Amino acid sequence: MATDRHSSWMTGPLGGLILRPWFDRLALAAMVKGYFPLSRLWAAAEAAGEDAETFFSEVPMAPLAGAAKDRLQDALKEAAARRSDAVRAEQEWRGVLFDAGASADPGATEKHRRRAIAHSMHSRGLFRPWRKQASPVRFSTVPPAEAHARFGHHLQDPPQAFQPESAVVEVSRPVASNGVIERWLRFDCPHDGVGGTAWAHVFEPEGGFDHTIFLCHGVGMEAEVWGEGYHMAPPFVARGLRVIEPEAPWHSRRRPLGHHGGEPFMANGLAGAIEMFGCHVREIGALVGWAHETSDGKVAVGGISLGALNSQLAVAHAGSWPEVMRPDAALFVTTTDRLDHVAWDSGFSKGFKGAAELSQAGWTREISQDWLPLLAPVGEPGIAPDRIVMALGTADNITPYASGGAFAKRWRIPPENLLETWQGHFSKALGLGHNPAPIERLCAILRS
């Protein structure tokens, strides 16, 4: 979606020309061959500190020697220094933002945190000379038998796997800037398989809001740690909505040491997806409850790609949830209900070699389909179809359009709520700044 950083060209005529399927081919190649291999090197450096031998093992890659190893050692030292600065900035930020008695300026503290963490994230560039020696993902695919031992009991009662619980939500001090009030939320993660603290970032128009939307992000999208300009919120806040952006498991503050953002979701195969959805859908339900309790307006859920997959599971199961936790509307951007197609046939799966890893671990297409009740919205929506907006790209090969379009028909999404354009996965999401019809449609539904 359009952000402050990118809106200058995305919302203009140039965006309409560039954000087409050819953009998606370049974007996927850049991710598979550039960003994610660099992220794997960066994560390995985090685990290794300044120890080169540990780094080689963590990537994994062949050891270097001589001048090349010396250059790597310099990169590891610089990355470690930046990481230490980022950790200190985050710790200071938590103390200032969540201590009502703190005297430090929360706005200045937030700016410092963003600068320090973004500087650490950009240390990926230090490892560019070895990009071709790293895979995008360090796979550890869970085989079917182990997945069944961990999650098989949920197949007997899938709705129970997604049942949310009320949470004690802690709210940070506010930060006001450029007509927007920002807050952060944290609460105990309800899912034992992930654990730790769940986080969300709240954006409110300074003049007040009427309704709320949850915008859940895609895999590897970590706006909290990349500096200003990467959030999905601006076009929604500009239309008078409160926006809540939850952090998905294994991303941003929830990222495990030695992994890049979202890597366990991909690395563990379908078991990673089952764990992700079983955790994040429950968190979404708890946060919807908080949103209803803190305003009189309606609450929508939605997101891009992985964020849409999480949100649609929340909508699918919301009918059995406590009323306060049920969303009133939804916006799904680039989605499908066939996670087996994503696992075996998508551009991500082919580019990252995920399908080959599944096969090697003993998975088949047929076995994958057995797990769809824990991966996809196999039943009817828990809210009225005319309260759901879907934005699909007809050239999408990441969440394949054929199954996404069939999903829209199965859920009986009205024609006025099904907004399709000749775009791919990335160009469709980024193109909402140029063509905000899905945003406008959701706003109309919330205000009807």
PDB file of N, CA and C in Angstrom, residues 88-184:
ATOM      1  N   ARG A  88      19.978  -1.312  22.475  1.00  0.00           N
ATOM      2  CA  ARG A  88      19.915  -0.283  23.521  1.00  0.00           C
ATOM      3  C   ARG A  88      18.779   0.701  23.251  1.00  0.00           C
ATOM      4  N   ALA A  89      18.621   1.091  21.992  1.00  0.00           N
ATOM      5  CA  ALA A  89      17.560   2.037  21.649  1.00  0.00           C
ATOM      6  C   ALA A  89      16.179   1.442  21.906  1.00  0.00           C
ATOM      7  N   GLU A  90      16.011   0.173  21.596  1.00  0.00           N
ATOM      8  CA  GLU A  90      14.728  -0.488  21.836  1.00  0.00           C
ATOM      9  C   GLU A  90      14.443  -0.592  23.328  1.00  0.00           C
ATOM     10  N   GLN A  91      15.448  -0.937  24.107  1.00  0.00           N
ATOM     11  CA  GLN A  91      15.255  -1.039  25.554  1.00  0.00           C
ATOM     12  C   GLN A  91      14.890   0.312  26.152  1.00  0.00           C
ATOM     13  N   GLU A  92      15.574   1.364  25.711  1.00  0.00           N
ATOM     14  CA  GLU A  92      15.256   2.714  26.185  1.00  0.00           C
ATOM     15  C   GLU A  92      13.829   3.086  25.780  1.00  0.00           C
ATOM     16  N   TRP A  93      13.449   2.757  24.546  1.00  0.00           N
ATOM     17  CA  TRP A  93      12.113   3.064  24.037  1.00  0.00           C
ATOM     18  C   TRP A  93      11.037   2.406  24.893  1.00  0.00           C
ATOM     19  N   ARG A  94      11.227   1.155  25.247  1.00  0.00           N
ATOM     20  CA  ARG A  94      10.223   0.459  26.058  1.00  0.00           C
ATOM     21  C   ARG A  94      10.078   1.119  27.424  1.00  0.00           C
ATOM     22  N   GLY A  95      11.202   1.535  27.995  1.00  0.00           N
ATOM     23  CA  GLY A  95      11.137   2.196  29.290  1.00  0.00           C
ATOM     24  C   GLY A  95      10.412   3.526  29.233  1.00  0.00           C
ATOM     25  N   VAL A  96      10.677   4.301  28.195  1.00  0.00           N
ATOM     26  CA  VAL A  96      10.073   5.628  28.081  1.00  0.00           C
ATOM     27  C   VAL A  96       8.607   5.547  27.663  1.00  0.00           C
ATOM     28  N   LEU A  97       8.295   4.685  26.700  1.00  0.00           N
ATOM     29  CA  LEU A  97       6.928   4.640  26.152  1.00  0.00           C
ATOM     30  C   LEU A  97       5.938   3.952  27.081  1.00  0.00           C
ATOM     31  N   PHE A  98       6.396   3.008  27.897  1.00  0.00           N
ATOM     32  CA  PHE A  98       5.453   2.241  28.712  1.00  0.00           C
ATOM     33  C   PHE A  98       5.546   2.548  30.202  1.00  0.00           C
ATOM     34  N   ASP A  99       6.322   3.550  30.566  1.00  0.00           N
ATOM     35  CA  ASP A  99       6.384   3.996  31.957  1.00  0.00           C
ATOM     36  C   ASP A  99       5.717   5.362  32.041  1.00  0.00           C
ATOM     37  N   ALA A 100       4.534   5.397  32.633  1.00  0.00           N
ATOM     38  CA  ALA A 100       3.775   6.647  32.702  1.00  0.00           C
ATOM     39  C   ALA A 100       4.539   7.736  33.440  1.00  0.00           C
ATOM     40  N   GLY A 101       5.476   7.346  34.295  1.00  0.00           N
ATOM     41  CA  GLY A 101       6.230   8.327  35.052  1.00  0.00           C
ATOM     42  C   GLY A 101       7.515   8.766  34.384  1.00  0.00           C
ATOM     43  N   ALA A 102       7.800   8.243  33.193  1.00  0.00           N
ATOM     44  CA  ALA A 102       9.044   8.592  32.502  1.00  0.00           C
ATOM     45  C   ALA A 102       9.017  10.059  32.086  1.00  0.00           C
ATOM     46  N   SER A 103      10.167  10.725  32.204  1.00  0.00           N
ATOM     47  CA  SER A 103      10.232  12.152  31.891  1.00  0.00           C
ATOM     48  C   SER A 103      10.738  12.426  30.483  1.00  0.00           C
ATOM     49  N   ALA A 104      11.384  11.447  29.854  1.00  0.00           N
ATOM     50  CA  ALA A 104      11.937  11.655  28.518  1.00  0.00           C
ATOM     51  C   ALA A 104      10.819  11.844  27.495  1.00  0.00           C
ATOM     52  N   ASP A 105      11.118  12.586  26.449  1.00  0.00           N
ATOM     53  CA  ASP A 105      10.151  12.861  25.389  1.00  0.00           C
ATOM     54  C   ASP A 105       9.910  11.593  24.568  1.00  0.00           C
ATOM     55  N   PRO A 106       8.683  11.075  24.537  1.00  0.00           N
ATOM     56  CA  PRO A 106       8.430   9.839  23.791  1.00  0.00           C
ATOM     57  C   PRO A 106       8.642  10.000  22.290  1.00  0.00           C
ATOM     58  N   GLY A 107       8.357  11.198  21.751  1.00  0.00           N
ATOM     59  CA  GLY A 107       8.557  11.419  20.324  1.00  0.00           C
ATOM     60  C   GLY A 107      10.020  11.334  19.935  1.00  0.00           C
ATOM     61  N   ALA A 108      10.877  11.983  20.704  1.00  0.00           N
ATOM     62  CA  ALA A 108      12.308  11.935  20.420  1.00  0.00           C
ATOM     63  C   ALA A 108      12.854  10.525  20.606  1.00  0.00           C
ATOM     64  N   THR A 109      12.346   9.830  21.613  1.00  0.00           N
ATOM     65  CA  THR A 109      12.786   8.458  21.858  1.00  0.00           C
ATOM     66  C   THR A 109      12.394   7.546  20.705  1.00  0.00           C
ATOM     67  N   GLU A 110      11.198   7.737  20.160  1.00  0.00           N
ATOM     68  CA  GLU A 110      10.751   6.936  19.017  1.00  0.00           C
ATOM     69  C   GLU A 110      11.600   7.214  17.781  1.00  0.00           C
ATOM     70  N   LYS A 111      11.927   8.474  17.536  1.00  0.00           N
ATOM     71  CA  LYS A 111      12.785   8.803  16.394  1.00  0.00           C
ATOM     72  C   LYS A 111      14.155   8.151  16.531  1.00  0.00           C
ATOM     73  N   HIS A 112      14.702   8.193  17.734  1.00  0.00           N
ATOM     74  CA  HIS A 112      16.009   7.570  17.962  1.00  0.00           C
ATOM     75  C   HIS A 112      15.936   6.059  17.744  1.00  0.00           C
ATOM     76  N   ARG A 113      14.871   5.441  18.246  1.00  0.00           N
ATOM     77  CA  ARG A 113      14.711   3.992  18.056  1.00  0.00           C
ATOM     78  C   ARG A 113      14.661   3.645  16.576  1.00  0.00           C
ATOM     79  N   ARG A 114      13.858   4.368  15.822  1.00  0.00           N
ATOM     80  CA  ARG A 114      13.718   4.074  14.395  1.00  0.00           C
ATOM     81  C   ARG A 114      15.051   4.216  13.663  1.00  0.00           C
ATOM     82  N   ARG A 115      15.782   5.271  13.968  1.00  0.00           N
ATOM     83  CA  ARG A 115      17.070   5.474  13.300  1.00  0.00           C
ATOM     84  C   ARG A 115      18.034   4.343  13.615  1.00  0.00           C
ATOM     85  N   ALA A 116      18.116   3.983  14.898  1.00  0.00           N
ATOM     86  CA  ALA A 116      19.079   2.958  15.309  1.00  0.00           C
ATOM     87  C   ALA A 116      18.730   1.596  14.727  1.00  0.00           C
ATOM     88  N   ILE A 117      17.449   1.232  14.765  1.00  0.00           N
ATOM     89  CA  ILE A 117      17.063  -0.089  14.277  1.00  0.00           C
ATOM     90  C   ILE A 117      17.148  -0.143  12.761  1.00  0.00           C
ATOM     91  N   ALA A 118      16.757   0.927  12.079  1.00  0.00           N
ATOM     92  CA  ALA A 118      16.884   0.941  10.622  1.00  0.00           C
ATOM     93  C   ALA A 118      18.349   0.844  10.210  1.00  0.00           C
ATOM     94  N   HIS A 119      19.234   1.494  10.953  1.00  0.00           N
ATOM     95  CA  HIS A 119      20.670   1.418  10.652  1.00  0.00           C
ATOM     96  C   HIS A 119      21.161  -0.020  10.780  1.00  0.00           C
ATOM     97  N   SER A 120      20.670  -0.728  11.775  1.00  0.00           N
ATOM     98  CA  SER A 120      21.033  -2.137  11.933  1.00  0.00           C
ATOM     99  C   SER A 120      20.451  -2.982  10.802  1.00  0.00           C
ATOM    100  N   MET A 121      19.206  -2.731  10.440  1.00  0.00           N
ATOM    101  CA  MET A 121      18.593  -3.492   9.347  1.00  0.00           C
ATOM    102  C   MET A 121      19.346  -3.285   8.036  1.00  0.00           C
ATOM    103  N   HIS A 122      19.817  -2.070   7.817  1.00  0.00           N
ATOM    104  CA  HIS A 122      20.548  -1.779   6.588  1.00  0.00           C
ATOM    105  C   HIS A 122      21.941  -2.398   6.564  1.00  0.00           C
ATOM    106  N   SER A 123      22.370  -2.977   7.666  1.00  0.00           N
ATOM    107  CA  SER A 123      23.676  -3.647   7.645  1.00  0.00           C
ATOM    108  C   SER A 123      23.650  -4.902   6.783  1.00  0.00           C
ATOM    109  N   ARG A 124      22.491  -5.292   6.261  1.00  0.00           N
ATOM    110  CA  ARG A 124      22.444  -6.338   5.246  1.00  0.00           C
ATOM    111  C   ARG A 124      23.413  -6.030   4.109  1.00  0.00           C
ATOM    112  N   GLY A 125      23.502  -4.756   3.756  1.00  0.00           N
ATOM    113  CA  GLY A 125      24.366  -4.365   2.646  1.00  0.00           C
ATOM    114  C   GLY A 125      25.831  -4.685   2.861  1.00  0.00           C
ATOM    115  N   LEU A 126      26.250  -4.822   4.108  1.00  0.00           N
ATOM    116  CA  LEU A 126      27.644  -5.165   4.397  1.00  0.00           C
ATOM    117  C   LEU A 126      28.011  -6.541   3.866  1.00  0.00           C
ATOM    118  N   PHE A 127      26.996  -7.395   3.662  1.00  0.00           N
ATOM    119  CA  PHE A 127      27.247  -8.787   3.270  1.00  0.00           C
ATOM    120  C   PHE A 127      26.966  -9.040   1.790  1.00  0.00           C
ATOM    121  N   ARG A 128      26.845  -7.958   1.025  1.00  0.00           N
ATOM    122  CA  ARG A 128      26.534  -8.090  -0.397  1.00  0.00           C
ATOM    123  C   ARG A 128      27.559  -8.929  -1.167  1.00  0.00           C
ATOM    124  N   PRO A 129      28.850  -8.882  -0.853  1.00  0.00           N
ATOM    125  CA  PRO A 129      29.803  -9.701  -1.628  1.00  0.00           C
ATOM    126  C   PRO A 129      29.522 -11.198  -1.582  1.00  0.00           C
ATOM    127  N   TRP A 130      28.762 -11.665  -0.586  1.00  0.00           N
ATOM    128  CA  TRP A 130      28.537 -13.108  -0.433  1.00  0.00           C
ATOM    129  C   TRP A 130      27.078 -13.491  -0.675  1.00  0.00           C
ATOM    130  N   ARG A 131      26.353 -12.577  -1.310  1.00  0.00           N
ATOM    131  CA  ARG A 131      24.919 -12.808  -1.545  1.00  0.00           C
ATOM    132  C   ARG A 131      24.658 -14.098  -2.315  1.00  0.00           C
ATOM    133  N   LYS A 132      25.463 -14.383  -3.312  1.00  0.00           N
ATOM    134  CA  LYS A 132      25.211 -15.555  -4.155  1.00  0.00           C
ATOM    135  C   LYS A 132      25.560 -16.868  -3.461  1.00  0.00           C
ATOM    136  N   GLN A 133      26.193 -16.789  -2.307  1.00  0.00           N
ATOM    137  CA  GLN A 133      26.548 -18.007  -1.575  1.00  0.00           C
ATOM    138  C   GLN A 133      25.497 -18.388  -0.533  1.00  0.00           C
ATOM    139  N   ALA A 134      24.442 -17.592  -0.431  1.00  0.00           N
ATOM    140  CA  ALA A 134      23.418 -17.839   0.591  1.00  0.00           C
ATOM    141  C   ALA A 134      22.079 -18.158  -0.057  1.00  0.00           C
ATOM    142  N   SER A 135      21.344 -19.056   0.562  1.00  0.00           N
ATOM    143  CA  SER A 135      19.970 -19.324   0.153  1.00  0.00           C
ATOM    144  C   SER A 135      19.047 -18.290   0.792  1.00  0.00           C
ATOM    145  N   PRO A 136      17.856 -18.065   0.223  1.00  0.00           N
ATOM    146  CA  PRO A 136      16.939 -17.090   0.823  1.00  0.00           C
ATOM    147  C   PRO A 136      16.420 -17.516   2.191  1.00  0.00           C
ATOM    148  N   VAL A 137      16.271 -18.826   2.382  1.00  0.00           N
ATOM    149  CA  VAL A 137      15.688 -19.371   3.605  1.00  0.00           C
ATOM    150  C   VAL A 137      16.519 -20.561   4.050  1.00  0.00           C
ATOM    151  N   ARG A 138      16.766 -20.652   5.334  1.00  0.00           N
ATOM    152  CA  ARG A 138      17.408 -21.853   5.876  1.00  0.00           C
ATOM    153  C   ARG A 138      16.294 -22.813   6.301  1.00  0.00           C
ATOM    154  N   PHE A 139      16.002 -23.756   5.419  1.00  0.00           N
ATOM    155  CA  PHE A 139      14.859 -24.637   5.641  1.00  0.00           C
ATOM    156  C   PHE A 139      15.129 -25.674   6.725  1.00  0.00           C
ATOM    157  N   SER A 140      14.074 -25.941   7.480  1.00  0.00           N
ATOM    158  CA  SER A 140      14.045 -27.038   8.442  1.00  0.00           C
ATOM    159  C   SER A 140      12.617 -27.584   8.437  1.00  0.00           C
ATOM    160  N   THR A 141      12.210 -28.077   7.270  1.00  0.00           N
ATOM    161  CA  THR A 141      10.815 -28.441   7.040  1.00  0.00           C
ATOM    162  C   THR A 141      10.371 -29.564   7.965  1.00  0.00           C
ATOM    163  N   VAL A 142       9.295 -29.329   8.672  1.00  0.00           N
ATOM    164  CA  VAL A 142       8.742 -30.320   9.595  1.00  0.00           C
ATOM    165  C   VAL A 142       8.027 -31.400   8.781  1.00  0.00           C
ATOM    166  N   PRO A 143       8.384 -32.677   8.941  1.00  0.00           N
ATOM    167  CA  PRO A 143       7.733 -33.746   8.175  1.00  0.00           C
ATOM    168  C   PRO A 143       6.301 -33.987   8.637  1.00  0.00           C
ATOM    169  N   PRO A 144       5.494 -34.651   7.811  1.00  0.00           N
ATOM    170  CA  PRO A 144       4.075 -34.848   8.150  1.00  0.00           C
ATOM    171  C   PRO A 144       3.840 -35.532   9.488  1.00  0.00           C
ATOM    172  N   ALA A 145       4.637 -36.550   9.810  1.00  0.00           N
ATOM    173  CA  ALA A 145       4.412 -37.277  11.064  1.00  0.00           C
ATOM    174  C   ALA A 145       4.612 -36.365  12.267  1.00  0.00           C
ATOM    175  N   GLU A 146       5.649 -35.531  12.221  1.00  0.00           N
ATOM    176  CA  GLU A 146       5.886 -34.601  13.333  1.00  0.00           C
ATOM    177  C   GLU A 146       4.794 -33.541  13.398  1.00  0.00           C
ATOM    178  N   ALA A 147       4.353 -33.071  12.239  1.00  0.00           N
ATOM    179  CA  ALA A 147       3.256 -32.101  12.219  1.00  0.00           C
ATOM    180  C   ALA A 147       1.998 -32.699  12.838  1.00  0.00           C
ATOM    181  N   HIS A 148       1.740 -33.967  12.533  1.00  0.00           N
ATOM    182  CA  HIS A 148       0.545 -34.611  13.086  1.00  0.00           C
ATOM    183  C   HIS A 148       0.663 -34.768  14.598  1.00  0.00           C
ATOM    184  N   ALA A 149       1.868 -35.075  15.079  1.00  0.00           N
ATOM    185  CA  ALA A 149       2.057 -35.211  16.520  1.00  0.00           C
ATOM    186  C   ALA A 149       1.827 -33.881  17.236  1.00  0.00           C
ATOM    187  N   ARG A 150       2.184 -32.786  16.600  1.00  0.00           N
ATOM    188  CA  ARG A 150       2.056 -31.470  17.222  1.00  0.00           C
ATOM    189  C   ARG A 150       0.662 -30.865  17.068  1.00  0.00           C
ATOM    190  N   PHE A 151       0.064 -31.069  15.888  1.00  0.00           N
ATOM    191  CA  PHE A 151      -1.172 -30.343  15.581  1.00  0.00           C
ATOM    192  C   PHE A 151      -2.350 -31.238  15.216  1.00  0.00           C
ATOM    193  N   GLY A 152      -2.131 -32.538  15.129  1.00  0.00           N
ATOM    194  CA  GLY A 152      -3.181 -33.418  14.633  1.00  0.00           C
ATOM    195  C   GLY A 152      -4.471 -33.354  15.422  1.00  0.00           C
ATOM    196  N   HIS A 153      -4.367 -33.140  16.738  1.00  0.00           N
ATOM    197  CA  HIS A 153      -5.588 -33.103  17.552  1.00  0.00           C
ATOM    198  C   HIS A 153      -6.505 -31.948  17.159  1.00  0.00           C
ATOM    199  N   HIS A 154      -5.942 -30.883  16.583  1.00  0.00           N
ATOM    200  CA  HIS A 154      -6.772 -29.748  16.177  1.00  0.00           C
ATOM    201  C   HIS A 154      -7.656 -30.087  14.980  1.00  0.00           C
ATOM    202  N   LEU A 155      -7.279 -31.108  14.212  1.00  0.00           N
ATOM    203  CA  LEU A 155      -8.104 -31.484  13.067  1.00  0.00           C
ATOM    204  C   LEU A 155      -9.464 -32.019  13.499  1.00  0.00           C
ATOM    205  N   GLN A 156      -9.558 -32.483  14.746  1.00  0.00           N
ATOM    206  CA  GLN A 156     -10.842 -32.972  15.257  1.00  0.00           C
ATOM    207  C   GLN A 156     -11.803 -31.824  15.562  1.00  0.00           C
ATOM    208  N   ASP A 157     -11.259 -30.644  15.827  1.00  0.00           N
ATOM    209  CA  ASP A 157     -12.093 -29.483  16.171  1.00  0.00           C
ATOM    210  C   ASP A 157     -11.364 -28.208  15.746  1.00  0.00           C
ATOM    211  N   PRO A 158     -11.270 -27.946  14.428  1.00  0.00           N
ATOM    212  CA  PRO A 158     -10.503 -26.787  13.954  1.00  0.00           C
ATOM    213  C   PRO A 158     -10.910 -25.453  14.571  1.00  0.00           C
ATOM    214  N   PRO A 159     -12.205 -25.161  14.762  1.00  0.00           N
ATOM    215  CA  PRO A 159     -12.539 -23.849  15.351  1.00  0.00           C
ATOM    216  C   PRO A 159     -11.884 -23.599  16.704  1.00  0.00           C
ATOM    217  N   GLN A 160     -11.684 -24.660  17.480  1.00  0.00           N
ATOM    218  CA  GLN A 160     -11.075 -24.493  18.792  1.00  0.00           C
ATOM    219  C   GLN A 160      -9.635 -24.015  18.678  1.00  0.00           C
ATOM    220  N   ALA A 161      -8.963 -24.391  17.585  1.00  0.00           N
ATOM    221  CA  ALA A 161      -7.577 -23.967  17.385  1.00  0.00           C
ATOM    222  C   ALA A 161      -7.466 -22.460  17.205  1.00  0.00           C
ATOM    223  N   PHE A 162      -8.561 -21.818  16.823  1.00  0.00           N
ATOM    224  CA  PHE A 162      -8.543 -20.382  16.552  1.00  0.00           C
ATOM    225  C   PHE A 162      -9.352 -19.578  17.567  1.00  0.00           C
ATOM    226  N   GLN A 163      -9.765 -20.204  18.648  1.00  0.00           N
ATOM    227  CA  GLN A 163     -10.623 -19.541  19.630  1.00  0.00           C
ATOM    228  C   GLN A 163      -9.829 -18.501  20.420  1.00  0.00           C
ATOM    229  N   PRO A 164     -10.192 -17.220  20.332  1.00  0.00           N
ATOM    230  CA  PRO A 164      -9.432 -16.190  21.049  1.00  0.00           C
ATOM    231  C   PRO A 164      -9.822 -16.107  22.517  1.00  0.00           C
ATOM    232  N   GLU A 165      -8.959 -15.465  23.275  1.00  0.00           N
ATOM    233  CA  GLU A 165      -9.214 -15.201  24.686  1.00  0.00           C
ATOM    234  C   GLU A 165      -9.039 -13.706  24.926  1.00  0.00           C
ATOM    235  N   SER A 166      -9.742 -13.175  25.891  1.00  0.00           N
ATOM    236  CA  SER A 166      -9.556 -11.763  26.225  1.00  0.00           C
ATOM    237  C   SER A 166      -8.143 -11.564  26.757  1.00  0.00           C
ATOM    238  N   ALA A 167      -7.590 -10.400  26.476  1.00  0.00           N
ATOM    239  CA  ALA A 167      -6.210 -10.116  26.861  1.00  0.00           C
ATOM    240  C   ALA A 167      -6.143  -8.829  27.669  1.00  0.00           C
ATOM    241  N   VAL A 168      -5.175  -8.771  28.558  1.00  0.00           N
ATOM    242  CA  VAL A 168      -4.879  -7.537  29.279  1.00  0.00           C
ATOM    243  C   VAL A 168      -3.901  -6.752  28.411  1.00  0.00           C
ATOM    244  N   VAL A 169      -4.390  -5.719  27.758  1.00  0.00           N
ATOM    245  CA  VAL A 169      -3.609  -4.966  26.780  1.00  0.00           C
ATOM    246  C   VAL A 169      -3.016  -3.725  27.433  1.00  0.00           C
ATOM    247  N   GLU A 170      -1.715  -3.598  27.341  1.00  0.00           N
ATOM    248  CA  GLU A 170      -1.011  -2.431  27.871  1.00  0.00           C
ATOM    249  C   GLU A 170      -0.831  -1.422  26.746  1.00  0.00           C
ATOM    250  N   VAL A 171      -1.149  -0.160  27.020  1.00  0.00           N
ATOM    251  CA  VAL A 171      -1.112   0.894  26.011  1.00  0.00           C
ATOM    252  C   VAL A 171       0.024   1.861  26.330  1.00  0.00           C
ATOM    253  N   SER A 172       0.808   2.206  25.322  1.00  0.00           N
ATOM    254  CA  SER A 172       1.948   3.095  25.527  1.00  0.00           C
ATOM    255  C   SER A 172       1.513   4.551  25.660  1.00  0.00           C
ATOM    256  N   ARG A 173       2.440   5.390  26.025  1.00  0.00           N
ATOM    257  CA  ARG A 173       2.238   6.831  25.949  1.00  0.00           C
ATOM    258  C   ARG A 173       2.089   7.222  24.476  1.00  0.00           C
ATOM    259  N   PRO A 174       1.361   8.292  24.188  1.00  0.00           N
ATOM    260  CA  PRO A 174       1.158   8.674  22.785  1.00  0.00           C
ATOM    261  C   PRO A 174       2.347   9.438  22.214  1.00  0.00           C
ATOM    262  N   VAL A 175       2.476   9.354  20.905  1.00  0.00           N
ATOM    263  CA  VAL A 175       3.438  10.155  20.150  1.00  0.00           C
ATOM    264  C   VAL A 175       2.657  10.868  19.054  1.00  0.00           C
ATOM    265  N   ALA A 176       2.663  12.189  19.053  1.00  0.00           N
ATOM    266  CA  ALA A 176       1.908  12.971  18.067  1.00  0.00           C
ATOM    267  C   ALA A 176       2.861  13.598  17.060  1.00  0.00           C
ATOM    268  N   SER A 177       2.514  13.449  15.770  1.00  0.00           N
ATOM    269  CA  SER A 177       3.352  14.013  14.717  1.00  0.00           C
ATOM    270  C   SER A 177       2.556  14.103  13.427  1.00  0.00           C
ATOM    271  N   ASN A 178       2.634  15.244  12.761  1.00  0.00           N
ATOM    272  CA  ASN A 178       2.023  15.424  11.436  1.00  0.00           C
ATOM    273  C   ASN A 178       0.543  15.055  11.408  1.00  0.00           C
ATOM    274  N   GLY A 179      -0.174  15.433  12.445  1.00  0.00           N
ATOM    275  CA  GLY A 179      -1.608  15.199  12.473  1.00  0.00           C
ATOM    276  C   GLY A 179      -2.027  13.788  12.821  1.00  0.00           C
ATOM    277  N   VAL A 180      -1.088  12.965  13.277  1.00  0.00           N
ATOM    278  CA  VAL A 180      -1.381  11.569  13.621  1.00  0.00           C
ATOM    279  C   VAL A 180      -0.904  11.299  15.041  1.00  0.00           C
ATOM    280  N   ILE A 181      -1.727  10.612  15.810  1.00  0.00           N
ATOM    281  CA  ILE A 181      -1.342  10.172  17.152  1.00  0.00           C
ATOM    282  C   ILE A 181      -1.031   8.679  17.082  1.00  0.00           C
ATOM    283  N   GLU A 182       0.160   8.320  17.533  1.00  0.00           N
ATOM    284  CA  GLU A 182       0.580   6.921  17.494  1.00  0.00           C
ATOM    285  C   GLU A 182       0.707   6.371  18.911  1.00  0.00           C
ATOM    286  N   ARG A 183       0.296   5.136  19.062  1.00  0.00           N
ATOM    287  CA  ARG A 183       0.460   4.401  20.311  1.00  0.00           C
ATOM    288  C   ARG A 183       0.879   2.979  19.966  1.00  0.00           C
ATOM    289  N   TRP A 184       1.377   2.279  20.974  1.00  0.00           N
ATOM    290  CA  TRP A 184       1.730   0.875  20.799  1.00  0.00           C
ATOM    291  C   TRP A 184       1.005   0.048  21.855  1.00  0.00           C
TER     292      TRP A 184
END
